Amino acid sequence: MAEQANLLIKALCDPKAAGDFSLSEWDRCIRMARHSNVLSRLSFLLKDQTESGQIAAPVREHLLAARVVADQHERIMRWEVRQVERVLGPMARQTILLKGAAYVTRGLPPARGRLYSDLDIMVPLSEIDRVETALLQNGWEHIKLEPYDQRYYRQWMHELPPLRHGVRKTCLDVHHTILPRSGRLRPAPDLLFKAAAPMEGTYFRTLSSADMVLHSAAHLFQDGDLAGGLRDLTDLDDLLRYFDLQAGFWDDLVSRGETLGLLRPLFYALRYTRKILGTPIPESVRIRAESGSPPAMALKIMDHAVSRALTPLEPVANTPGAGFARWFLYVRSHYLRMPPTLLFVHLLRKAVRRAH
């Protein structure tokens, strides 16, 4: 089973090796890639091989279809970014594009073959009411309307309740910081805005290079449950390899991790991108980041859980213990997001709602 699961990792790390896959191996690899939301990414990595006929015709059809879907997702994302900029007007100058929207607008490597579920932006908390009003007046609507859901987002989370456009049905998340207000790690948003980088051709800005990596790391290892986390891990791999070319990036990355209080998720990001995807991390950076390491027993548990949870989400390829690992990391993500009393009330309410 582990060998089957490693087919996808092997193809992502060494696309040329995928040319030797048998059709049965391709069948498993494509299913795992689709479940892990990286099939389009894999297709772009194998584009030269598919166009030259090195990969069997039945496989090429799947990979070509995945690229067509990804191209359409990118067009939609670019259109949505322009529409939000048009609606916000001058307020867009204080607005930061996050995650996928930033990747595609800046032309960063994680944008290749990316599928988008929503558009994420971040605005100063002092402007969030004005931004919300402008969006509601221009076609966006709240998805979660129950009073508890509204209070949950507005009082404890790092974003407004999700918005969806009434006509285009595209989703928009409006953040005012990058981690929940009720969570254990709360990086100062003012520092993020101060270091944000402008982009040519748009009023929007993006996080600085170091902050972009730290946000991705925090999203995966602090605020997320690692379900479907392989796609997010490949994002981190892409960003680290790309920003490696920037002078001073690595020193700045660790220093920002210390300043923003995000050394723990940064440690996890560097550890697991290197172990799973072979990301080259300078030894001096690894040593500095180890100050964010958890106690030895906790690290051993995380190593065990992460290696299984990041197994591609395909039933026939799941490694033993993968289901329990994902459950453990799901519980962990909620524990990090809320204090125990608030978490108990929240989970109890969700359980009652499901029962009804």
PDB file of C-alpha atoms in Angstrom, residues 97-356:
ATOM      1  CA  LEU A  97      -4.418  39.171  -2.127  1.00  0.00           C
ATOM      2  CA  LEU A  98      -3.853  35.887  -0.319  1.00  0.00           C
ATOM      3  CA  LYS A  99      -2.950  32.339  -1.345  1.00  0.00           C
ATOM      4  CA  GLY A 100      -4.145  31.327  -4.830  1.00  0.00           C
ATOM      5  CA  ALA A 101      -5.185  34.828  -5.879  1.00  0.00           C
ATOM      6  CA  ALA A 102      -1.696  36.096  -5.032  1.00  0.00           C
ATOM      7  CA  TYR A 103       0.005  33.195  -6.780  1.00  0.00           C
ATOM      8  CA  VAL A 104      -1.826  33.652 -10.060  1.00  0.00           C
ATOM      9  CA  THR A 105      -1.661  37.465 -10.053  1.00  0.00           C
ATOM     10  CA  ARG A 106       2.087  37.465  -9.371  1.00  0.00           C
ATOM     11  CA  GLY A 107       2.722  34.530 -11.702  1.00  0.00           C
ATOM     12  CA  LEU A 108       4.284  32.395  -8.968  1.00  0.00           C
ATOM     13  CA  PRO A 109       4.983  28.661  -9.460  1.00  0.00           C
ATOM     14  CA  PRO A 110       2.132  27.385  -7.223  1.00  0.00           C
ATOM     15  CA  ALA A 111      -0.317  28.888  -9.751  1.00  0.00           C
ATOM     16  CA  ARG A 112       0.575  26.205 -12.330  1.00  0.00           C
ATOM     17  CA  GLY A 113      -2.311  23.798 -12.616  1.00  0.00           C
ATOM     18  CA  ARG A 114      -4.046  25.176  -9.549  1.00  0.00           C
ATOM     19  CA  LEU A 115      -7.766  24.654  -8.973  1.00  0.00           C
ATOM     20  CA  TYR A 116      -9.503  27.455  -7.060  1.00  0.00           C
ATOM     21  CA  SER A 117     -12.420  27.127  -4.665  1.00  0.00           C
ATOM     22  CA  ASP A 118     -12.507  30.768  -3.544  1.00  0.00           C
ATOM     23  CA  LEU A 119     -10.768  34.139  -3.645  1.00  0.00           C
ATOM     24  CA  ASP A 120      -9.057  35.266  -0.425  1.00  0.00           C
ATOM     25  CA  ILE A 121      -8.275  38.879   0.420  1.00  0.00           C
ATOM     26  CA  MET A 122      -7.102  40.625   3.591  1.00  0.00           C
ATOM     27  CA  VAL A 123      -8.067  44.144   4.609  1.00  0.00           C
ATOM     28  CA  PRO A 124      -7.330  46.170   7.767  1.00  0.00           C
ATOM     29  CA  LEU A 125      -9.824  45.496  10.535  1.00  0.00           C
ATOM     30  CA  SER A 126     -10.629  49.220  10.597  1.00  0.00           C
ATOM     31  CA  GLU A 127     -11.852  48.949   6.969  1.00  0.00           C
ATOM     32  CA  ILE A 128     -13.644  45.634   7.112  1.00  0.00           C
ATOM     33  CA  ASP A 129     -17.150  47.069   7.604  1.00  0.00           C
ATOM     34  CA  ARG A 130     -16.751  49.375   4.587  1.00  0.00           C
ATOM     35  CA  VAL A 131     -15.416  46.530   2.468  1.00  0.00           C
ATOM     36  CA  GLU A 132     -18.257  44.223   3.493  1.00  0.00           C
ATOM     37  CA  THR A 133     -20.861  46.890   2.713  1.00  0.00           C
ATOM     38  CA  ALA A 134     -19.366  47.540  -0.736  1.00  0.00           C
ATOM     39  CA  LEU A 135     -19.385  43.849  -1.583  1.00  0.00           C
ATOM     40  CA  LEU A 136     -22.949  43.279  -0.339  1.00  0.00           C
ATOM     41  CA  GLN A 137     -24.120  46.223  -2.417  1.00  0.00           C
ATOM     42  CA  ASN A 138     -22.509  44.757  -5.534  1.00  0.00           C
ATOM     43  CA  GLY A 139     -23.859  41.240  -5.744  1.00  0.00           C
ATOM     44  CA  TRP A 140     -22.135  39.262  -3.004  1.00  0.00           C
ATOM     45  CA  GLU A 141     -24.233  37.500  -0.367  1.00  0.00           C
ATOM     46  CA  HIS A 142     -23.548  35.765   2.934  1.00  0.00           C
ATOM     47  CA  ILE A 143     -23.523  31.972   2.749  1.00  0.00           C
ATOM     48  CA  LYS A 144     -23.906  31.334   6.483  1.00  0.00           C
ATOM     49  CA  LEU A 145     -26.933  33.190   7.792  1.00  0.00           C
ATOM     50  CA  GLU A 146     -27.621  31.621  11.202  1.00  0.00           C
ATOM     51  CA  PRO A 147     -26.898  33.986  14.116  1.00  0.00           C
ATOM     52  CA  TYR A 148     -24.426  31.562  15.709  1.00  0.00           C
ATOM     53  CA  ASP A 149     -22.427  31.239  12.493  1.00  0.00           C
ATOM     54  CA  GLN A 150     -22.282  35.011  12.088  1.00  0.00           C
ATOM     55  CA  ARG A 151     -21.106  35.433  15.694  1.00  0.00           C
ATOM     56  CA  TYR A 152     -18.597  32.590  15.330  1.00  0.00           C
ATOM     57  CA  TYR A 153     -16.850  34.281  12.403  1.00  0.00           C
ATOM     58  CA  ARG A 154     -17.102  37.878  13.595  1.00  0.00           C
ATOM     59  CA  GLN A 155     -16.109  37.297  17.206  1.00  0.00           C
ATOM     60  CA  TRP A 156     -13.574  34.465  17.073  1.00  0.00           C
ATOM     61  CA  MET A 157     -12.286  33.953  13.539  1.00  0.00           C
ATOM     62  CA  HIS A 158      -9.860  35.851  11.318  1.00  0.00           C
ATOM     63  CA  GLU A 159     -12.362  36.564   8.557  1.00  0.00           C
ATOM     64  CA  LEU A 160     -15.912  37.564   7.747  1.00  0.00           C
ATOM     65  CA  PRO A 161     -18.522  34.862   7.148  1.00  0.00           C
ATOM     66  CA  PRO A 162     -17.939  33.527   3.596  1.00  0.00           C
ATOM     67  CA  LEU A 163     -19.482  35.475   0.725  1.00  0.00           C
ATOM     68  CA  ARG A 164     -20.801  34.154  -2.600  1.00  0.00           C
ATOM     69  CA  HIS A 165     -21.686  36.179  -5.680  1.00  0.00           C
ATOM     70  CA  GLY A 166     -25.386  35.921  -6.441  1.00  0.00           C
ATOM     71  CA  VAL A 167     -24.897  35.553 -10.204  1.00  0.00           C
ATOM     72  CA  ARG A 168     -21.446  34.053 -10.778  1.00  0.00           C
ATOM     73  CA  LYS A 169     -21.617  31.826  -7.650  1.00  0.00           C
ATOM     74  CA  THR A 170     -17.942  32.446  -6.934  1.00  0.00           C
ATOM     75  CA  CYS A 171     -16.870  32.542  -3.278  1.00  0.00           C
ATOM     76  CA  LEU A 172     -14.928  35.252  -1.507  1.00  0.00           C
ATOM     77  CA  ASP A 173     -13.259  35.170   1.920  1.00  0.00           C
ATOM     78  CA  VAL A 174     -12.451  38.541   3.485  1.00  0.00           C
ATOM     79  CA  HIS A 175      -9.737  38.267   6.145  1.00  0.00           C
ATOM     80  CA  HIS A 176      -8.419  40.859   8.584  1.00  0.00           C
ATOM     81  CA  THR A 177      -5.511  38.669   9.738  1.00  0.00           C
ATOM     82  CA  ILE A 178      -4.160  35.222   8.886  1.00  0.00           C
ATOM     83  CA  LEU A 179      -5.049  33.132  11.967  1.00  0.00           C
ATOM     84  CA  PRO A 180      -8.142  33.004  14.217  1.00  0.00           C
ATOM     85  CA  ARG A 181      -8.402  35.569  16.981  1.00  0.00           C
ATOM     86  CA  SER A 182      -9.287  32.765  19.411  1.00  0.00           C
ATOM     87  CA  GLY A 183      -6.222  30.704  18.446  1.00  0.00           C
ATOM     88  CA  ARG A 184      -2.939  30.183  20.233  1.00  0.00           C
ATOM     89  CA  LEU A 185      -0.816  31.939  17.614  1.00  0.00           C
ATOM     90  CA  ARG A 186      -1.872  35.469  16.688  1.00  0.00           C
ATOM     91  CA  PRO A 187       0.625  37.248  14.419  1.00  0.00           C
ATOM     92  CA  ALA A 188       0.223  41.021  14.428  1.00  0.00           C
ATOM     93  CA  PRO A 189      -1.637  42.003  11.231  1.00  0.00           C
ATOM     94  CA  ASP A 190      -0.057  45.470  11.251  1.00  0.00           C
ATOM     95  CA  LEU A 191       3.328  43.856  10.615  1.00  0.00           C
ATOM     96  CA  LEU A 192       1.912  41.930   7.664  1.00  0.00           C
ATOM     97  CA  PHE A 193       0.408  45.034   6.083  1.00  0.00           C
ATOM     98  CA  LYS A 194       3.553  47.075   6.660  1.00  0.00           C
ATOM     99  CA  ALA A 195       5.726  44.531   4.806  1.00  0.00           C
ATOM    100  CA  ALA A 196       3.231  43.864   1.978  1.00  0.00           C
ATOM    101  CA  ALA A 197       4.573  44.202  -1.566  1.00  0.00           C
ATOM    102  CA  PRO A 198       2.838  46.254  -4.302  1.00  0.00           C
ATOM    103  CA  MET A 199       2.072  44.688  -7.691  1.00  0.00           C
ATOM    104  CA  GLU A 200       2.271  46.331 -11.083  1.00  0.00           C
ATOM    105  CA  GLY A 201      -0.971  46.773 -12.962  1.00  0.00           C
ATOM    106  CA  THR A 202      -3.222  46.538  -9.918  1.00  0.00           C
ATOM    107  CA  TYR A 203      -4.028  48.405  -6.720  1.00  0.00           C
ATOM    108  CA  PHE A 204      -3.743  45.173  -4.742  1.00  0.00           C
ATOM    109  CA  ARG A 205      -0.712  44.080  -2.780  1.00  0.00           C
ATOM    110  CA  THR A 206       0.599  40.680  -1.705  1.00  0.00           C
ATOM    111  CA  LEU A 207       2.369  39.494   1.412  1.00  0.00           C
ATOM    112  CA  SER A 208       6.146  39.738   1.365  1.00  0.00           C
ATOM    113  CA  SER A 209       8.014  36.625   0.230  1.00  0.00           C
ATOM    114  CA  ALA A 210       8.774  35.460   3.775  1.00  0.00           C
ATOM    115  CA  ASP A 211       5.266  36.250   5.013  1.00  0.00           C
ATOM    116  CA  MET A 212       3.750  34.370   2.076  1.00  0.00           C
ATOM    117  CA  VAL A 213       5.629  31.226   3.080  1.00  0.00           C
ATOM    118  CA  LEU A 214       4.739  31.718   6.749  1.00  0.00           C
ATOM    119  CA  HIS A 215       1.073  32.178   5.892  1.00  0.00           C
ATOM    120  CA  SER A 216       1.059  28.980   3.846  1.00  0.00           C
ATOM    121  CA  ALA A 217       2.808  27.133   6.681  1.00  0.00           C
ATOM    122  CA  ALA A 218       0.404  28.503   9.295  1.00  0.00           C
ATOM    123  CA  HIS A 219      -2.607  27.649   7.128  1.00  0.00           C
ATOM    124  CA  LEU A 220      -1.470  24.031   6.788  1.00  0.00           C
ATOM    125  CA  PHE A 221       0.070  23.247  10.176  1.00  0.00           C
ATOM    126  CA  GLN A 222      -1.719  25.621  12.559  1.00  0.00           C
ATOM    127  CA  ASP A 223      -5.153  26.413  11.165  1.00  0.00           C
ATOM    128  CA  GLY A 224      -5.734  23.346   8.978  1.00  0.00           C
ATOM    129  CA  ASP A 225      -6.346  19.650   9.586  1.00  0.00           C
ATOM    130  CA  LEU A 226      -4.112  18.465   6.706  1.00  0.00           C
ATOM    131  CA  ALA A 227      -7.036  16.929   4.812  1.00  0.00           C
ATOM    132  CA  GLY A 228      -5.924  17.318   1.223  1.00  0.00           C
ATOM    133  CA  GLY A 229      -2.703  18.768   2.590  1.00  0.00           C
ATOM    134  CA  LEU A 230      -0.487  17.371  -0.159  1.00  0.00           C
ATOM    135  CA  ARG A 231      -1.535  20.240  -2.454  1.00  0.00           C
ATOM    136  CA  ASP A 232      -0.635  22.783   0.251  1.00  0.00           C
ATOM    137  CA  LEU A 233       2.690  21.055   0.875  1.00  0.00           C
ATOM    138  CA  THR A 234       3.538  21.299  -2.831  1.00  0.00           C
ATOM    139  CA  ASP A 235       2.687  25.018  -2.631  1.00  0.00           C
ATOM    140  CA  LEU A 236       5.283  25.392   0.111  1.00  0.00           C
ATOM    141  CA  ASP A 237       7.818  23.428  -1.906  1.00  0.00           C
ATOM    142  CA  ASP A 238       7.248  25.700  -4.915  1.00  0.00           C
ATOM    143  CA  LEU A 239       7.531  28.885  -2.871  1.00  0.00           C
ATOM    144  CA  LEU A 240      10.691  27.826  -1.054  1.00  0.00           C
ATOM    145  CA  ARG A 241      12.444  26.784  -4.275  1.00  0.00           C
ATOM    146  CA  TYR A 242      11.367  29.992  -6.033  1.00  0.00           C
ATOM    147  CA  PHE A 243      12.268  32.435  -3.246  1.00  0.00           C
ATOM    148  CA  ASP A 244      15.574  30.630  -2.702  1.00  0.00           C
ATOM    149  CA  LEU A 245      16.824  32.759  -5.615  1.00  0.00           C
ATOM    150  CA  GLN A 246      16.172  35.981  -3.658  1.00  0.00           C
ATOM    151  CA  ALA A 247      19.183  37.301  -1.766  1.00  0.00           C
ATOM    152  CA  GLY A 248      18.659  37.153   1.991  1.00  0.00           C
ATOM    153  CA  PHE A 249      15.383  35.215   1.768  1.00  0.00           C
ATOM    154  CA  TRP A 250      16.281  32.427   4.184  1.00  0.00           C
ATOM    155  CA  ASP A 251      17.556  34.715   6.931  1.00  0.00           C
ATOM    156  CA  ASP A 252      14.498  36.898   6.533  1.00  0.00           C
ATOM    157  CA  LEU A 253      12.198  33.864   6.663  1.00  0.00           C
ATOM    158  CA  VAL A 254      13.428  32.655  10.039  1.00  0.00           C
ATOM    159  CA  SER A 255      13.617  36.201  11.444  1.00  0.00           C
ATOM    160  CA  ARG A 256      10.016  36.875  10.381  1.00  0.00           C
ATOM    161  CA  GLY A 257       8.957  33.566  11.885  1.00  0.00           C
ATOM    162  CA  GLU A 258      10.414  34.722  15.192  1.00  0.00           C
ATOM    163  CA  THR A 259       8.895  38.210  14.927  1.00  0.00           C
ATOM    164  CA  LEU A 260       5.408  36.966  14.021  1.00  0.00           C
ATOM    165  CA  GLY A 261       5.454  34.087  16.501  1.00  0.00           C
ATOM    166  CA  LEU A 262       5.174  31.488  13.719  1.00  0.00           C
ATOM    167  CA  LEU A 263       8.351  29.459  14.284  1.00  0.00           C
ATOM    168  CA  ARG A 264       6.411  26.262  15.100  1.00  0.00           C
ATOM    169  CA  PRO A 265       4.486  26.069  11.784  1.00  0.00           C
ATOM    170  CA  LEU A 266       7.650  27.171   9.946  1.00  0.00           C
ATOM    171  CA  PHE A 267       9.575  24.318  11.570  1.00  0.00           C
ATOM    172  CA  TYR A 268       6.915  21.851  10.426  1.00  0.00           C
ATOM    173  CA  ALA A 269       6.869  23.316   6.908  1.00  0.00           C
ATOM    174  CA  LEU A 270      10.639  23.008   6.486  1.00  0.00           C
ATOM    175  CA  ARG A 271      10.724  19.547   8.039  1.00  0.00           C
ATOM    176  CA  TYR A 272       7.972  17.933   5.968  1.00  0.00           C
ATOM    177  CA  THR A 273       8.666  19.586   2.615  1.00  0.00           C
ATOM    178  CA  ARG A 274      12.230  18.263   2.924  1.00  0.00           C
ATOM    179  CA  LYS A 275      11.213  14.777   4.123  1.00  0.00           C
ATOM    180  CA  ILE A 276       8.344  14.228   1.662  1.00  0.00           C
ATOM    181  CA  LEU A 277       9.190  16.340  -1.403  1.00  0.00           C
ATOM    182  CA  GLY A 278      12.944  16.690  -1.071  1.00  0.00           C
ATOM    183  CA  THR A 279      12.884  20.490  -0.812  1.00  0.00           C
ATOM    184  CA  PRO A 280      16.467  21.763  -0.428  1.00  0.00           C
ATOM    185  CA  ILE A 281      16.703  23.612   2.902  1.00  0.00           C
ATOM    186  CA  PRO A 282      20.022  25.220   3.945  1.00  0.00           C
ATOM    187  CA  GLU A 283      21.460  23.478   6.990  1.00  0.00           C
ATOM    188  CA  SER A 284      21.857  26.768   8.873  1.00  0.00           C
ATOM    189  CA  VAL A 285      18.171  27.532   8.334  1.00  0.00           C
ATOM    190  CA  ARG A 286      17.088  24.112   9.592  1.00  0.00           C
ATOM    191  CA  ILE A 287      19.165  24.570  12.721  1.00  0.00           C
ATOM    192  CA  ARG A 288      17.725  28.030  13.420  1.00  0.00           C
ATOM    193  CA  ALA A 289      14.168  26.808  12.801  1.00  0.00           C
ATOM    194  CA  GLU A 290      14.619  23.982  15.309  1.00  0.00           C
ATOM    195  CA  SER A 291      13.986  26.500  18.062  1.00  0.00           C
ATOM    196  CA  GLY A 292      10.351  26.141  16.984  1.00  0.00           C
ATOM    197  CA  SER A 293      10.382  22.361  17.386  1.00  0.00           C
ATOM    198  CA  PRO A 294       7.876  20.788  19.816  1.00  0.00           C
ATOM    199  CA  PRO A 295       8.996  18.395  22.587  1.00  0.00           C
ATOM    200  CA  ALA A 296      10.475  15.110  21.351  1.00  0.00           C
ATOM    201  CA  MET A 297       7.370  12.985  22.031  1.00  0.00           C
ATOM    202  CA  ALA A 298       5.053  15.495  20.363  1.00  0.00           C
ATOM    203  CA  LEU A 299       7.349  15.599  17.331  1.00  0.00           C
ATOM    204  CA  LYS A 300       7.353  11.819  17.108  1.00  0.00           C
ATOM    205  CA  ILE A 301       3.548  11.818  17.118  1.00  0.00           C
ATOM    206  CA  MET A 302       3.448  14.535  14.446  1.00  0.00           C
ATOM    207  CA  ASP A 303       5.918  12.644  12.249  1.00  0.00           C
ATOM    208  CA  HIS A 304       3.739   9.547  12.472  1.00  0.00           C
ATOM    209  CA  ALA A 305       0.478  11.411  11.839  1.00  0.00           C
ATOM    210  CA  VAL A 306       1.670  13.737   9.060  1.00  0.00           C
ATOM    211  CA  SER A 307       3.347  10.967   7.051  1.00  0.00           C
ATOM    212  CA  ARG A 308       0.037   9.075   7.014  1.00  0.00           C
ATOM    213  CA  ALA A 309      -2.343  12.003   6.698  1.00  0.00           C
ATOM    214  CA  LEU A 310      -0.539  13.298   3.618  1.00  0.00           C
ATOM    215  CA  THR A 311      -0.971   9.963   1.897  1.00  0.00           C
ATOM    216  CA  PRO A 312      -3.077  10.672  -1.216  1.00  0.00           C
ATOM    217  CA  LEU A 313      -6.772  10.498  -0.433  1.00  0.00           C
ATOM    218  CA  GLU A 314      -7.643   7.397  -2.452  1.00  0.00           C
ATOM    219  CA  PRO A 315      -9.263   4.461  -0.638  1.00  0.00           C
ATOM    220  CA  VAL A 316      -7.269   1.670  -2.287  1.00  0.00           C
ATOM    221  CA  ALA A 317      -3.997   3.480  -1.585  1.00  0.00           C
ATOM    222  CA  ASN A 318      -4.456   4.576   2.016  1.00  0.00           C
ATOM    223  CA  THR A 319      -1.609   3.576   4.281  1.00  0.00           C
ATOM    224  CA  PRO A 320      -2.452   1.832   7.578  1.00  0.00           C
ATOM    225  CA  GLY A 321      -3.519   4.348  10.180  1.00  0.00           C
ATOM    226  CA  ALA A 322      -4.211   7.140   7.676  1.00  0.00           C
ATOM    227  CA  GLY A 323      -7.808   7.559   8.819  1.00  0.00           C
ATOM    228  CA  PHE A 324      -6.843   7.837  12.474  1.00  0.00           C
ATOM    229  CA  ALA A 325      -4.001  10.229  11.603  1.00  0.00           C
ATOM    230  CA  ARG A 326      -6.386  12.552   9.776  1.00  0.00           C
ATOM    231  CA  TRP A 327      -8.856  12.397  12.681  1.00  0.00           C
ATOM    232  CA  PHE A 328      -6.063  13.235  15.134  1.00  0.00           C
ATOM    233  CA  LEU A 329      -4.909  16.201  13.040  1.00  0.00           C
ATOM    234  CA  TYR A 330      -8.518  17.382  12.642  1.00  0.00           C
ATOM    235  CA  VAL A 331      -8.941  17.434  16.441  1.00  0.00           C
ATOM    236  CA  ARG A 332      -5.532  19.083  16.799  1.00  0.00           C
ATOM    237  CA  SER A 333      -6.467  21.876  14.372  1.00  0.00           C
ATOM    238  CA  HIS A 334      -9.583  22.713  16.406  1.00  0.00           C
ATOM    239  CA  TYR A 335      -7.641  22.551  19.671  1.00  0.00           C
ATOM    240  CA  LEU A 336      -5.148  25.081  18.290  1.00  0.00           C
ATOM    241  CA  ARG A 337      -7.943  27.280  16.982  1.00  0.00           C
ATOM    242  CA  MET A 338     -10.005  27.653  20.179  1.00  0.00           C
ATOM    243  CA  PRO A 339      -9.591  27.466  23.951  1.00  0.00           C
ATOM    244  CA  PRO A 340     -11.070  24.240  25.438  1.00  0.00           C
ATOM    245  CA  THR A 341     -14.327  25.712  26.781  1.00  0.00           C
ATOM    246  CA  LEU A 342     -15.167  27.491  23.539  1.00  0.00           C
ATOM    247  CA  LEU A 343     -14.162  24.405  21.542  1.00  0.00           C
ATOM    248  CA  PHE A 344     -16.438  22.139  23.588  1.00  0.00           C
ATOM    249  CA  VAL A 345     -19.447  24.431  23.088  1.00  0.00           C
ATOM    250  CA  HIS A 346     -18.683  24.777  19.366  1.00  0.00           C
ATOM    251  CA  LEU A 347     -18.337  21.035  18.712  1.00  0.00           C
ATOM    252  CA  LEU A 348     -21.420  20.274  20.803  1.00  0.00           C
ATOM    253  CA  ARG A 349     -23.459  22.747  18.760  1.00  0.00           C
ATOM    254  CA  LYS A 350     -22.185  21.204  15.510  1.00  0.00           C
ATOM    255  CA  ALA A 351     -23.095  17.719  16.747  1.00  0.00           C
ATOM    256  CA  VAL A 352     -26.621  18.819  17.694  1.00  0.00           C
ATOM    257  CA  ARG A 353     -27.038  20.521  14.310  1.00  0.00           C
ATOM    258  CA  ARG A 354     -25.988  17.326  12.488  1.00  0.00           C
ATOM    259  CA  ALA A 355     -28.423  15.268  14.590  1.00  0.00           C
ATOM    260  CA  HIS A 356     -31.275  17.524  13.475  1.00  0.00           C
TER     261      HIS A 356
END
